[in-house]
Structure formats: C-alpha cells, structure tokens
C-alpha cells in the first residue's frame, strides 16, 4: 500500500450552517468546576495551583481506560502487520493532538511515513489558526478517507472531547463503511459517549470501541484544551508507544529500531552496541557501519554471527522482534 505523508489534512469548512445548536450543557466537559469558581480573584500562584490540582487526577482517569486502550493496541498491531495504518482524526485541539502524535512516530520509532496518519478538520491552517466551523460537517473527512484509500486493515481513531463532534462521528461512520476498524477517544463517560454515537448524523455501528476518559469539568468552563487535552495527549502517547512496542520497535526499553543518520543517533547506537555486544566504541561504530547504520540489524549480526543479508532475513522471519531472536537485553 502506498503510504502518504504522516500528517494529512482536510478542509470542508465552507457551507457550515449554524442554525439552532443542540444544548450540550449536560456534558461533563461543559460543567462548571466549583474549585475554580473564584478563579479570577486568585493570585497567579493560586490559579496555577487550581490547574495543577485538577491535572493531578488525570493519571487515575487514564489508568481506568487501560483495558480498552490495550484492546485497541492489539487490534491495531494485528492490522498494521497486514499493511494497515493507524489514523487519527479530529477537530480543534483534538485534531491537533492527533496530528502531533502522528508526526512524532517516524522520528521516534523509525517507522515509515504514513504508518500513523493525522487528519485535522479545517486543513493545514487549522493547526495554527482555529477553523472550528469545519467540525460541524459530518461528511467533512470523506475526501481525505477516499484519498487515503482507507480499508479493512486500517484502524481509525476519532478524537472528540465531548464525543459529539459531527466531523468525527461522521468520519467514523464512513470509515466503518469502508471496512476499517473504528474507535472513539473522548473525555465523557461511556454512557454519554454511546448516546452521542447513537444520535450521530451518520449511522455508526455499535461495535465501535470507545476510550472514555471522564476528566470532569474544566478549570475554565468548556476549555477542553486543558484537562481533556492533557488526558488525550497521555492516552495517545500510551497508545502509539504500545503499538510500536508490539511491532518490535524496542528491545526491552532500548530504542533499537533506529537508523543512525545523525551524530546524536550515531552516538546512541554506539552506546547500545557497546553495552549489548561487549564492544569497544570504535568496534561498535565499525559494526554499525557494516549494518548500514541499523542498530537492530547490527545486534543480530553480532550475536548470531551472521552477515547483513542473513541477519535481515532472520529479522523478517520474526517480524522484526528481537526478543524472539536474542532473548531479553541485559
């Protein structure tokens, strides 16, 4: 499958009809927080203390969602082994966080561009300048999903703090129609999310995986770039990291699936090879060069006493997972 750039965007914000908006006041993300009721009367340190106190609850909220996140990780890994992709899709802050996580995967895990894709409503400009009207179009992502040729091996994760964004829910429905696995990450409880999905403008199958992070009311009422944004960032970071661990991009906690293309990475690679292969630094660098700068390949060459082609064949046979070839690192 031809992989597009890891960060793609779509713009279907024209023609938005404001009309009479639905009352979203029942959503947790729209409630007022008693602890910040006098926010503007506090000194700066007091404002920061309130924010920090609220942020402190987020780890526990995300932890509760780990079983669901894990199920999505396992499903995504299985599909990505068949050539599929992990596709994030959202509007506003949610879209920006998806694009950010997608953009960080290639340099962190040396994955190919386009293995993780970020789509944001409103186009590239929405990364820097708000284009909130684009989120109201349930068909807004259709062109992008078609261009990406989304299919059965892909996993599409919609991100919507309140679980009601038409752009996101519509995209999930369209992704399901194309055979993709669909999931929703939101910051309301699962019951509220299921109701929002049931009321979606386009029909979404009830098999949808929902990662619910009910963070509660925001310090600034309705400002979901705060607790909701932080919890979303945590969950996405966990999700993508676990996916790439599952794909064999680490050995233990070592970032071994890297290619030493600059001084920093060459130094890191040399230190890994020195520690895991009992080599002097100069010899480790020589081995690295023989492996074309690929640390994982160099490790297999050294430990199994193989040339580069045979070592690569062994890696391919084991889906690139060093644990299956060399056992655990020291």
Coordinates of C-alpha atoms in Angstrom, one line a residue:
X1 CA 0.0 0.0 0.0
X2 CA 1.4 3.4 -0.9
X3 CA 1.9 5.4 2.3
X4 CA 1.0 9.1 2.3
X5 CA 2.7 11.7 4.5
X6 CA 2.1 11.1 8.2
X7 CA 0.3 14.4 8.6
X8 CA -2.6 14.9 6.3
X9 CA -5.4 17.5 6.5
X10 CA -8.8 18.1 5.0
X11 CA -10.8 21.3 4.6
X12 CA -14.6 21.1 4.3
X13 CA -15.5 24.1 6.5
X14 CA -17.4 26.0 3.9
X15 CA -21.1 26.0 3.9
X16 CA -21.4 25.4 7.7
X17 CA -24.9 26.0 8.9
X18 CA -25.1 27.5 12.4
X19 CA -28.9 27.3 12.9
X20 CA -30.0 26.4 16.4
X21 CA -27.3 24.3 18.1
X22 CA -28.1 21.4 20.3
X23 CA -27.8 22.0 24.0
X24 CA -24.6 20.4 25.2
X25 CA -24.8 21.6 28.8
X26 CA -25.3 18.1 30.1
X27 CA -21.8 17.1 29.0
X28 CA -19.1 16.7 31.7
X29 CA -16.8 18.9 29.7
X30 CA -19.3 21.7 29.7
X31 CA -20.0 21.8 33.5
X32 CA -18.7 24.4 35.9
X33 CA -16.0 23.4 38.3
X34 CA -16.7 24.5 41.9
X35 CA -12.9 24.5 42.7
X36 CA -12.3 27.3 40.2
X37 CA -15.4 29.3 40.8
X38 CA -13.4 32.3 42.0
X39 CA -10.5 31.8 39.6
X40 CA -10.2 35.5 38.6
X41 CA -9.9 36.5 42.2
X42 CA -6.9 34.4 42.9
X43 CA -3.2 35.4 42.6
X44 CA -1.2 33.8 39.8
X45 CA 0.1 31.1 42.1
X46 CA -3.4 30.3 43.2
X47 CA -4.6 30.0 39.6
X48 CA -1.7 27.7 38.8
X49 CA -2.4 25.6 42.0
X50 CA -6.0 25.0 41.0
X51 CA -4.9 23.9 37.5
X52 CA -2.3 21.6 38.9
X53 CA -4.7 20.1 41.4
X54 CA -7.0 19.2 38.6
X55 CA -4.3 17.8 36.4
X56 CA -3.3 15.5 39.3
X57 CA -6.5 13.5 38.8
X58 CA -5.8 12.6 35.2
X59 CA -3.4 9.7 35.6
X60 CA -6.0 7.8 37.5
X61 CA -8.7 8.6 34.9
X62 CA -6.4 7.3 32.1
X63 CA -5.4 4.2 34.1
X64 CA -9.1 3.2 34.3
X65 CA -9.2 3.1 30.5
X66 CA -6.1 0.9 30.0
X67 CA -8.0 -2.3 29.3
X68 CA -9.9 -0.6 26.4
X69 CA -6.7 1.1 25.1
X70 CA -4.9 -2.2 25.2
X71 CA -7.7 -3.9 23.2
X72 CA -7.3 -1.1 20.5
X73 CA -3.5 -1.5 20.6
X74 CA -3.7 -5.3 19.9
X75 CA -6.2 -4.8 17.1
X76 CA -4.2 -2.0 15.5
X77 CA -0.9 -4.0 15.7
X78 CA -2.6 -7.0 14.0
X79 CA -3.9 -4.8 11.2
X80 CA -0.6 -2.9 10.8
X81 CA 1.2 -6.2 10.4
X82 CA -1.0 -6.8 7.4
X83 CA -0.1 -3.4 5.9
X84 CA -2.7 -1.2 7.6
X85 CA -2.3 2.1 9.3
X86 CA -3.3 3.9 12.5
X87 CA -5.3 7.0 11.5
X88 CA -6.1 9.8 14.0
X89 CA -8.9 12.1 13.1
X90 CA -10.3 15.2 15.0
X91 CA -11.2 18.9 15.0
X92 CA -9.7 21.7 17.0
X93 CA -7.5 20.7 20.0
X94 CA -8.3 17.0 19.5
X95 CA -7.2 17.2 15.8
X96 CA -4.0 19.0 16.7
X97 CA -3.1 16.4 19.3
X98 CA -3.7 13.6 16.8
X99 CA -1.5 15.3 14.2
X100 CA 1.2 15.9 16.8
X101 CA 1.3 12.2 17.9
X102 CA 1.3 11.0 14.2
X103 CA 4.1 13.4 13.4
X104 CA 6.3 12.2 16.2
X105 CA 6.1 8.5 15.3
X106 CA 8.6 8.4 12.4
X107 CA 11.5 10.2 14.2
X108 CA 10.9 8.3 17.4
X109 CA 10.4 4.7 16.1
X110 CA 11.9 5.0 12.6
X111 CA 8.7 3.9 11.1
X112 CA 7.8 4.8 7.5
X113 CA 6.0 8.0 6.8
X114 CA 2.3 7.4 6.7
X115 CA 2.1 4.4 9.0
X116 CA 0.5 6.7 11.5
X117 CA -1.7 9.4 9.9
X118 CA -3.1 12.6 11.5
X119 CA -6.2 14.3 9.9
X120 CA -7.5 17.6 11.2
X121 CA -10.7 19.3 10.2
X122 CA -10.2 22.6 8.5
X123 CA -7.0 21.9 6.7
X124 CA -3.3 22.6 7.4
X125 CA -4.2 26.2 8.5
X126 CA -6.3 24.7 11.4
X127 CA -3.0 23.6 13.0
X128 CA -2.2 27.2 13.8
X129 CA -5.4 29.1 13.3
X130 CA -8.8 27.9 14.6
X131 CA -11.2 26.7 12.0
X132 CA -13.9 25.4 14.3
X133 CA -16.8 25.6 11.8
X134 CA -15.3 22.7 10.0
X135 CA -16.2 20.4 12.8
X136 CA -19.9 20.6 12.1
X137 CA -19.7 18.8 8.7
X138 CA -20.3 15.0 9.2
X139 CA -19.1 14.5 5.6
X140 CA -16.0 16.6 6.0
X141 CA -13.5 13.8 6.1
X142 CA -14.9 11.9 3.1
X143 CA -12.5 13.2 0.6
X144 CA -9.5 12.5 2.8
X145 CA -10.6 9.0 3.7
X146 CA -11.1 8.3 0.0
X147 CA -7.7 9.7 -0.9
X148 CA -6.1 7.6 1.7
X149 CA -8.0 4.6 0.4
X150 CA -9.0 3.6 3.9
X151 CA -9.8 -0.1 4.1
X152 CA -10.1 -3.2 6.2
X153 CA -6.6 -3.3 7.5
X154 CA -6.7 0.3 8.8
X155 CA -7.6 1.5 12.3
X156 CA -9.3 4.9 12.5
X157 CA -9.4 6.6 15.9
X158 CA -11.7 9.6 16.1
X159 CA -10.8 12.1 18.9
X160 CA -13.6 14.3 20.3
X161 CA -13.5 15.6 23.9
X162 CA -17.3 15.8 24.2
X163 CA -18.0 12.8 21.9
X164 CA -20.5 14.9 19.8
X165 CA -18.3 16.4 17.0
X166 CA -20.2 15.7 13.7
X167 CA -17.0 15.7 11.7
X168 CA -15.5 13.0 13.9
X169 CA -18.7 10.9 14.2
X170 CA -19.3 11.2 10.5
X171 CA -15.8 10.1 9.7
X172 CA -16.1 7.0 11.9
X173 CA -19.3 6.1 10.1
X174 CA -17.6 6.5 6.7
X175 CA -14.5 4.5 7.9
X176 CA -16.8 1.7 9.0
X177 CA -18.5 1.7 5.6
X178 CA -15.1 1.3 4.1
X179 CA -14.4 -1.7 6.3
X180 CA -11.9 -0.1 8.7
X181 CA -11.9 -0.7 12.4
X182 CA -13.2 2.4 14.2
X183 CA -12.7 3.7 17.7
X184 CA -13.6 6.9 19.6
X185 CA -11.5 8.6 22.2
X186 CA -13.5 11.1 24.3
X187 CA -13.5 12.8 27.7
X188 CA -17.0 12.0 28.8
X189 CA -18.3 8.8 30.4
X190 CA -19.0 5.8 28.2
X191 CA -22.8 6.1 28.6
X192 CA -22.8 9.7 27.4
X193 CA -20.5 8.7 24.5
X194 CA -22.7 5.8 23.5
X195 CA -25.7 8.1 23.4
X196 CA -23.8 10.6 21.3
X197 CA -22.8 7.8 18.9
X198 CA -26.4 6.6 18.7
X199 CA -27.5 10.1 17.8
X200 CA -24.8 10.6 15.2
X201 CA -25.8 12.2 11.9
X202 CA -24.5 9.2 10.0
X203 CA -25.1 5.7 11.4
X204 CA -22.2 4.3 13.4
X205 CA -22.1 0.6 14.2
X206 CA -22.4 -0.1 17.9
X207 CA -19.3 -2.3 17.8
X208 CA -17.3 1.0 18.0
X209 CA -14.6 0.8 20.6
X210 CA -14.9 3.8 23.0
X211 CA -12.0 5.0 25.1
X212 CA -13.8 7.1 27.7
X213 CA -11.7 9.5 29.8
X214 CA -14.3 11.3 32.0
X215 CA -12.0 14.1 33.3
X216 CA -14.9 16.2 34.7
X217 CA -15.4 19.9 34.5
X218 CA -12.6 22.1 33.2
X219 CA -10.9 24.9 35.3
X220 CA -12.1 27.3 32.6
X221 CA -15.6 26.1 31.8
X222 CA -15.7 24.3 28.4
X223 CA -11.9 24.8 27.7
X224 CA -11.2 21.2 26.6
X225 CA -7.6 22.1 25.7
X226 CA -6.9 21.8 29.5
X227 CA -7.8 18.6 31.3
X228 CA -9.4 16.9 28.3
X229 CA -6.4 17.9 26.1
X230 CA -3.9 16.6 28.7
X231 CA -5.7 13.3 29.2
X232 CA -6.0 12.9 25.4
X233 CA -2.2 13.5 25.0
X234 CA -1.5 11.0 27.6
X235 CA -3.7 8.4 26.1
X236 CA -2.4 8.9 22.5
X237 CA 1.2 8.8 23.8
X238 CA 0.5 5.5 25.5
X239 CA -1.4 4.1 22.5
X240 CA 1.2 4.8 19.9
X241 CA 4.1 3.7 22.1
X242 CA 2.4 0.4 22.9
X243 CA 1.7 -0.1 19.2
X244 CA 5.3 0.3 18.3
X245 CA 6.5 -1.9 21.1
X246 CA 4.1 -4.5 19.7
X247 CA 5.6 -4.0 16.3
X248 CA 9.1 -4.7 17.6
X249 CA 10.5 -1.2 17.6
X250 CA 12.1 -1.6 21.0
X251 CA 14.2 -4.3 22.7
X252 CA 13.4 -4.1 26.3
X253 CA 13.3 -0.4 26.7
X254 CA 16.0 0.3 24.2
X255 CA 15.1 2.2 21.1
X256 CA 16.8 -0.3 18.7
X257 CA 14.8 0.2 15.6
X258 CA 16.6 3.4 14.6
X259 CA 19.0 4.2 11.8
X260 CA 22.0 6.3 12.8
X261 CA 21.6 9.2 10.3
X262 CA 23.0 12.0 12.5
X263 CA 25.5 12.5 15.3
X264 CA 23.0 12.1 18.1
X265 CA 21.6 8.9 16.8
X266 CA 25.0 7.5 15.9
X267 CA 26.2 8.1 19.5
X268 CA 23.0 6.4 20.9
X269 CA 23.5 3.5 18.5
X270 CA 27.2 3.1 19.5
X271 CA 26.3 3.1 23.2
X272 CA 23.6 0.4 22.7
X273 CA 26.1 -1.8 20.8
X274 CA 28.8 -1.3 23.3
X275 CA 26.6 -2.3 26.2
X276 CA 24.8 -5.2 24.5
X277 CA 27.7 -6.6 22.5
X278 CA 30.7 -6.1 24.8
X279 CA 32.4 -4.0 22.1
X280 CA 34.8 -1.0 22.4
X281 CA 33.3 2.1 21.0
X282 CA 35.4 2.1 17.8
X283 CA 34.4 -1.5 17.1
X284 CA 30.8 -0.8 17.8
X285 CA 30.9 2.0 15.2
X286 CA 32.5 -0.3 12.7
X287 CA 29.8 -2.9 13.2
X288 CA 27.2 -0.1 12.9
X289 CA 28.6 0.9 9.5
X290 CA 28.6 -2.7 8.3
X291 CA 24.9 -2.8 9.2
X292 CA 24.2 0.3 7.2
X293 CA 23.5 2.3 10.4
X294 CA 20.7 -0.1 11.5
X295 CA 21.1 -1.0 15.2
X296 CA 18.7 -3.9 15.2
X297 CA 20.5 -5.5 12.3
X298 CA 23.9 -4.9 13.9
X299 CA 22.7 -6.6 17.1
X300 CA 21.6 -9.7 15.2
X301 CA 24.8 -9.8 13.1
X302 CA 27.0 -9.7 16.2
X303 CA 25.0 -12.1 18.4
X304 CA 24.2 -14.6 15.8
X305 CA 27.5 -14.2 13.8
X306 CA 25.7 -13.6 10.5
X307 CA 26.3 -11.3 7.6
X308 CA 23.9 -8.5 7.0
X309 CA 21.7 -10.3 4.4
X310 CA 21.2 -13.4 6.6
X311 CA 20.6 -11.3 9.7
X312 CA 18.0 -9.3 7.8
X313 CA 16.3 -12.5 6.7
X314 CA 16.1 -13.7 10.3
X315 CA 14.6 -10.4 11.4
X316 CA 12.0 -10.6 8.7
X317 CA 11.1 -14.2 9.7
X318 CA 10.4 -12.9 13.2
X319 CA 8.6 -9.7 12.3
X320 CA 11.5 -7.6 13.5
X321 CA 11.1 -8.7 17.1
X322 CA 14.5 -9.0 18.7
X323 CA 13.1 -10.7 21.8
X324 CA 12.2 -13.7 19.7
X325 CA 15.7 -13.9 18.2
X326 CA 18.1 -12.8 21.0
X327 CA 16.1 -13.1 24.2
X328 CA 15.9 -10.1 26.6
X329 CA 18.6 -7.5 26.6
X330 CA 20.9 -7.1 29.6

